[in-house]
Coordinates of C-alpha atoms in Angstrom, one line a residue:
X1 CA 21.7 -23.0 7.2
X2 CA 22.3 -19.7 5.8
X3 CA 25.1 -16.9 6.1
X4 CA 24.7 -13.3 5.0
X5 CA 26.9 -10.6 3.6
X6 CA 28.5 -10.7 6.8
X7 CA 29.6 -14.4 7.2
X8 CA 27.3 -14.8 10.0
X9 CA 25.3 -18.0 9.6
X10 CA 21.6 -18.5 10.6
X11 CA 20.1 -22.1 10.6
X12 CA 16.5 -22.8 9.7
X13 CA 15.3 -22.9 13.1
X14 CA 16.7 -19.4 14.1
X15 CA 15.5 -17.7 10.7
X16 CA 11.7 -19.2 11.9
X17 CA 12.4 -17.0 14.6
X18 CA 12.5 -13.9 12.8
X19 CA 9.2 -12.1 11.7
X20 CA 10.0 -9.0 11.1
X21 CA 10.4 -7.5 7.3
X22 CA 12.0 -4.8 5.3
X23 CA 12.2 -2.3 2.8
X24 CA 14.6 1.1 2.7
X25 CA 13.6 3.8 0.2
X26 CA 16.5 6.0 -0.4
X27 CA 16.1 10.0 -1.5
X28 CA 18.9 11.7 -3.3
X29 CA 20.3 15.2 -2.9
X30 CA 18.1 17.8 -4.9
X31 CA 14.6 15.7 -4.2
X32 CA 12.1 18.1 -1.5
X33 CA 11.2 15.4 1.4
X34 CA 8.4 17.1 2.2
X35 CA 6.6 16.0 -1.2
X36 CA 7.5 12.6 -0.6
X37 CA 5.4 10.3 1.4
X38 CA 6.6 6.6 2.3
X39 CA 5.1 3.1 4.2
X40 CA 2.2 0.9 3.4
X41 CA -1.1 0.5 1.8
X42 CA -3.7 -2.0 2.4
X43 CA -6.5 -2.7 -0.5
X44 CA -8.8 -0.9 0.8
X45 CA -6.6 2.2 -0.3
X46 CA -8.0 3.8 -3.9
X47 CA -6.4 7.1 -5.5
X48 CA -8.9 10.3 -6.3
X49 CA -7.1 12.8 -6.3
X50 CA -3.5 13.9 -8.4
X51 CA -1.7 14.8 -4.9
X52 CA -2.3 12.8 -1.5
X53 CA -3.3 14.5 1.1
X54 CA -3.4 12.6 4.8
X55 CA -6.3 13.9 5.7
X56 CA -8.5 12.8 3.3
X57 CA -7.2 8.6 3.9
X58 CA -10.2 6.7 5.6
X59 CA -9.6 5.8 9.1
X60 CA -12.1 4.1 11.9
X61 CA -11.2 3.3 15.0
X62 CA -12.4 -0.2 16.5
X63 CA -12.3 -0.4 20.4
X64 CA -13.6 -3.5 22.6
X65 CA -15.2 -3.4 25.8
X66 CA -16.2 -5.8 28.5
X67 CA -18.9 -6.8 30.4
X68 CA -18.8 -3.6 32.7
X69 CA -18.4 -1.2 29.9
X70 CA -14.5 -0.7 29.8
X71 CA -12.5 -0.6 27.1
X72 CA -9.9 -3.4 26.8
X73 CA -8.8 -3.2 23.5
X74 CA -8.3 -0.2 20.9
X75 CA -7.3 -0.8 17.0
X76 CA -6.9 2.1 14.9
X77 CA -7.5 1.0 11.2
X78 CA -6.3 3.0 8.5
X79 CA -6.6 2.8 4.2
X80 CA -2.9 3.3 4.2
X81 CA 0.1 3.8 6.9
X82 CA 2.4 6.4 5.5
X83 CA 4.3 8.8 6.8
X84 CA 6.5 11.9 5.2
X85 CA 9.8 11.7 5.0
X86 CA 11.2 15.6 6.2
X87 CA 9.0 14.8 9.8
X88 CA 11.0 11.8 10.2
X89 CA 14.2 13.4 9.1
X90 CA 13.0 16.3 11.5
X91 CA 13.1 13.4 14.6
X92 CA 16.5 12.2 14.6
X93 CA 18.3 15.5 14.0
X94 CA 18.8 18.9 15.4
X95 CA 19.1 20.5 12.2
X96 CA 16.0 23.4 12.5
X97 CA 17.1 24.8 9.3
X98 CA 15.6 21.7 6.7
X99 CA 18.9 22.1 4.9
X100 CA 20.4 19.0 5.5
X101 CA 17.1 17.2 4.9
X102 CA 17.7 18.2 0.6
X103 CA 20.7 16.6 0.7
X104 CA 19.4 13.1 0.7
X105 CA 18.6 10.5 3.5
X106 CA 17.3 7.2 3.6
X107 CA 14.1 5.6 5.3
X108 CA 13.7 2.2 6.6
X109 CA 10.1 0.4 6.4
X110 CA 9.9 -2.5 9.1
X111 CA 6.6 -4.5 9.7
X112 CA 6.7 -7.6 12.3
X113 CA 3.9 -10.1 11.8
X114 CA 4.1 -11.6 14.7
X115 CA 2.9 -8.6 16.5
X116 CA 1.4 -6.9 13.7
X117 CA 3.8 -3.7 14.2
X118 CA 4.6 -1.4 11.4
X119 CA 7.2 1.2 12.4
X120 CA 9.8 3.5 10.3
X121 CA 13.6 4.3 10.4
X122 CA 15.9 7.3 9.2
X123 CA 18.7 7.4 8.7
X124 CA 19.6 4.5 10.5
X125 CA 17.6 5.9 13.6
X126 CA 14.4 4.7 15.6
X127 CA 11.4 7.1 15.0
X128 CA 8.2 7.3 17.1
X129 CA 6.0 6.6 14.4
X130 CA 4.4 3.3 15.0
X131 CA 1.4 2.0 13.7
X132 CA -0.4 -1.7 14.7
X133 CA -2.1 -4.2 12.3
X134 CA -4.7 -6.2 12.4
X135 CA -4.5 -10.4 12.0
X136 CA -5.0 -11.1 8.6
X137 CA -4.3 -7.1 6.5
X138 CA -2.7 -7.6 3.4
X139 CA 0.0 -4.5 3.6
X140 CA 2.0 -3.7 0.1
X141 CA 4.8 -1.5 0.2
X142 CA 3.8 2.4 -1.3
X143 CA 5.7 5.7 -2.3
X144 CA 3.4 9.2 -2.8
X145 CA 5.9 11.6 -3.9
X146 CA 5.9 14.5 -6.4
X147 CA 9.6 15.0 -7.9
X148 CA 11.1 18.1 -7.6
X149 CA 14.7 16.6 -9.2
X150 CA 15.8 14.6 -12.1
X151 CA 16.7 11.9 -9.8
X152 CA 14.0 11.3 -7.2
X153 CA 14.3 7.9 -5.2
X154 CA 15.7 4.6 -5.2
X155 CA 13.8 1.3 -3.9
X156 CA 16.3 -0.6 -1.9
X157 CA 15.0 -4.1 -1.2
X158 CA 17.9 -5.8 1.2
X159 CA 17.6 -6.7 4.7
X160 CA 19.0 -5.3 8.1
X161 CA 21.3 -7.7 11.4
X162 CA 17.8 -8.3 12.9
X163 CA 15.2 -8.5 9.7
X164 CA 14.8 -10.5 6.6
X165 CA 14.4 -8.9 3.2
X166 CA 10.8 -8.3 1.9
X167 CA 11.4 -11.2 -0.5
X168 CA 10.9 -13.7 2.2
X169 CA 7.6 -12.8 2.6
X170 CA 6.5 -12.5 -0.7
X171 CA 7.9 -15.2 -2.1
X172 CA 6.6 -18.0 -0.4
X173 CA 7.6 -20.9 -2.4
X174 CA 11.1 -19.6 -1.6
X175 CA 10.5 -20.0 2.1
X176 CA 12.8 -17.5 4.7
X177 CA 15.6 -16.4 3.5
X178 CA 18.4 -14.5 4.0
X179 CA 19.7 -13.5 0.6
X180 CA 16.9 -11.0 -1.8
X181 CA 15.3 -13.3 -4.6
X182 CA 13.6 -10.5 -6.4
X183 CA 14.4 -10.4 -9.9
X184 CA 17.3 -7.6 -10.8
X185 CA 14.6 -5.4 -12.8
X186 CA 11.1 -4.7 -11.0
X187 CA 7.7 -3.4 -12.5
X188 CA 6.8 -0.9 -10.1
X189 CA 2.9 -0.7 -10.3
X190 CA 1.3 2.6 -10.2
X191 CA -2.0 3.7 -9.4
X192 CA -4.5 5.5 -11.7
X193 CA -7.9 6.6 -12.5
X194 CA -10.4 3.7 -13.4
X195 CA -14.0 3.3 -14.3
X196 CA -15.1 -0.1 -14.5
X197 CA -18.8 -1.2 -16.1
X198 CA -20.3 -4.2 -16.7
X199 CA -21.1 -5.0 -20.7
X200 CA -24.8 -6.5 -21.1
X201 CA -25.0 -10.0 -22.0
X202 CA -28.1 -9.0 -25.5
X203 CA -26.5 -5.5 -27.3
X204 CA -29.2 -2.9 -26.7
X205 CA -30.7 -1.5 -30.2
X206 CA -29.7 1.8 -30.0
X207 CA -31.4 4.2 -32.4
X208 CA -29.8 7.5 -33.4
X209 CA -31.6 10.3 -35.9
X210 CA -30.3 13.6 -36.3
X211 CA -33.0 16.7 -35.5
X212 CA -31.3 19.4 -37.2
X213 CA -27.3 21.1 -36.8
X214 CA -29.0 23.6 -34.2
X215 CA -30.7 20.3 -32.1
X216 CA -28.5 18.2 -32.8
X217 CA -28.7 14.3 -32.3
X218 CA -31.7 12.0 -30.4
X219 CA -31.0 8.9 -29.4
X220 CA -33.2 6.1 -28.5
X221 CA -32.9 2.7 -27.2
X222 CA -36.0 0.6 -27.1
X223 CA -35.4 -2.2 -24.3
X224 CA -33.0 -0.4 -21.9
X225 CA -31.1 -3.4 -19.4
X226 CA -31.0 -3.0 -15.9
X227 CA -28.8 -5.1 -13.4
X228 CA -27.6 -4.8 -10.2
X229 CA -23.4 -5.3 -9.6
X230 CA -20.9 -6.1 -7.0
X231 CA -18.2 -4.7 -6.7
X232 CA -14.9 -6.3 -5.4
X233 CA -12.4 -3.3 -5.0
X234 CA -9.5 -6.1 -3.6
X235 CA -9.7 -7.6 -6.9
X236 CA -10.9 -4.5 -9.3
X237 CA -13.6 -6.0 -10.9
X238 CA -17.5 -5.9 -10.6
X239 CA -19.5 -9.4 -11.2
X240 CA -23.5 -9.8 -11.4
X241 CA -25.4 -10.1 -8.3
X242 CA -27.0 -13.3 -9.1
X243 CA -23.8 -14.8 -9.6
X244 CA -23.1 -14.7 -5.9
X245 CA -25.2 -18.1 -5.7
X246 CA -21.8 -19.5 -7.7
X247 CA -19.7 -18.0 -5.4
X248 CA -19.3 -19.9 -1.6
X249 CA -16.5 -17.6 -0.3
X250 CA -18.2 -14.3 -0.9
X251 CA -21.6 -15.3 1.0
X252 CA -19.5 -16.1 4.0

């Protein structure tokens, strides 16, 4: 068995029980909560632009009918499922004003995998903002936000009475538990522009003369190589198309 903070104690039978995971983000005084954007990402998520913008995340929506044409099931599924932090704040108070949204607040990130629910918290409070996975999405914790303060944000990486701390799922080795096991210090990882290109096996024989200062240069290369790529945007990298004969699990 377990206990938490709180001396209560939680055997491993009862902690099986629990499915549902979390991660609080808490804003400071002085940070704009409208230019900060909290929740998940799957890996289907890529950056192109400096600022995000919710219009431009990819989104299908998958419904399933029967026999007699009628839709029994619906699943919305999105690139990312985040939400910004000032329309939450805006849900569980009366304050019209914004003002007491700059002076700091914090958001709670919940996803339960035995439903496949993702839904948000502030400030301690329920908000409507729900969104349902599919079986099988990889999610990974993501902040957008542009800082408008010297101190922005804080992750906060503990657990709530009724949720385990986002350790227990990532760490699997580690099995549920109770208690965070993430290391004191964390690398936060960042997105950023990349350009990925495969490097021919022979180097090309590239010939360069130069016409004159007004023509400039002309370059030639004499046997130009052409191949044909695949590209694996889960894993960031591109491999050869006839290597997919190697490669059981992606011909599935």
């Amino acid at each position: 068995s377990e206990e938490d903070e709180e001396g209560e104690v939680f055997d491993a039978e009862c902690l099986n029980l629990i499915n549902e995971y979390f991660y609080g983000v808490r804003i400071f005084p002085g940070q704009d909560p409208s230019h900060v954007y909290v929740g998940w990402v799957t890996t289907q998520y890529h950056f192109h632009t400096k600022s995000f913008n919710r219009n431009k995340v990819r989104r299908v929506t998958i419904s399933g009918i029967d026999e007699f044409d009628t839709e029994v099931e619906n699943v919305e599924r999105n690139s990312c499922y985040v939400v910004r932090t000032d329309e939450l704040f805006n849900q569980v108070t009366q304050d019209v004003s914004g003002k007491g949204a700059s002076q700091g607040m914090f958001i709670g990130c919940f996803v339960d995998t035995a439903t496949g629910y993702v839904t948000f918290t502030c400030e301690g409070k329920q908000t409507k903002y729900t969104y349902r996975m599919e079986p099988g999405t990889k999610l990974f914790p993501a902040i957008f936000v542009e800082a408008t303060s010297k101190d922005i944000l804080q992750f906060e990486l503990g657990r709530t009475p009724t949720t385990l701390p986002l350790s227990a799922a990532v760490l699997l080795n580690s099995g549920k538990h109770l208690t965070p096991q993430f290391p004191p210090r964390l690398k936060i990882q960042y997105l950023k522009p990349h350009q990925w290109a495969r490097v021919p096996n022979n180097c090309m024989r590239i010939h360069a003369l130069k016409l004159s200062d007004i023509r400039g240069w002309s370059t030639l290369c004499e046997d130009p190589v052409s191949m044909l790529a695949l590209h694996l945007p889960e894993e960031d990298r591109c491999i050869d198309i006839l290597e997919l004969i190697e490669m059981e699990r992606l011909l599935r």
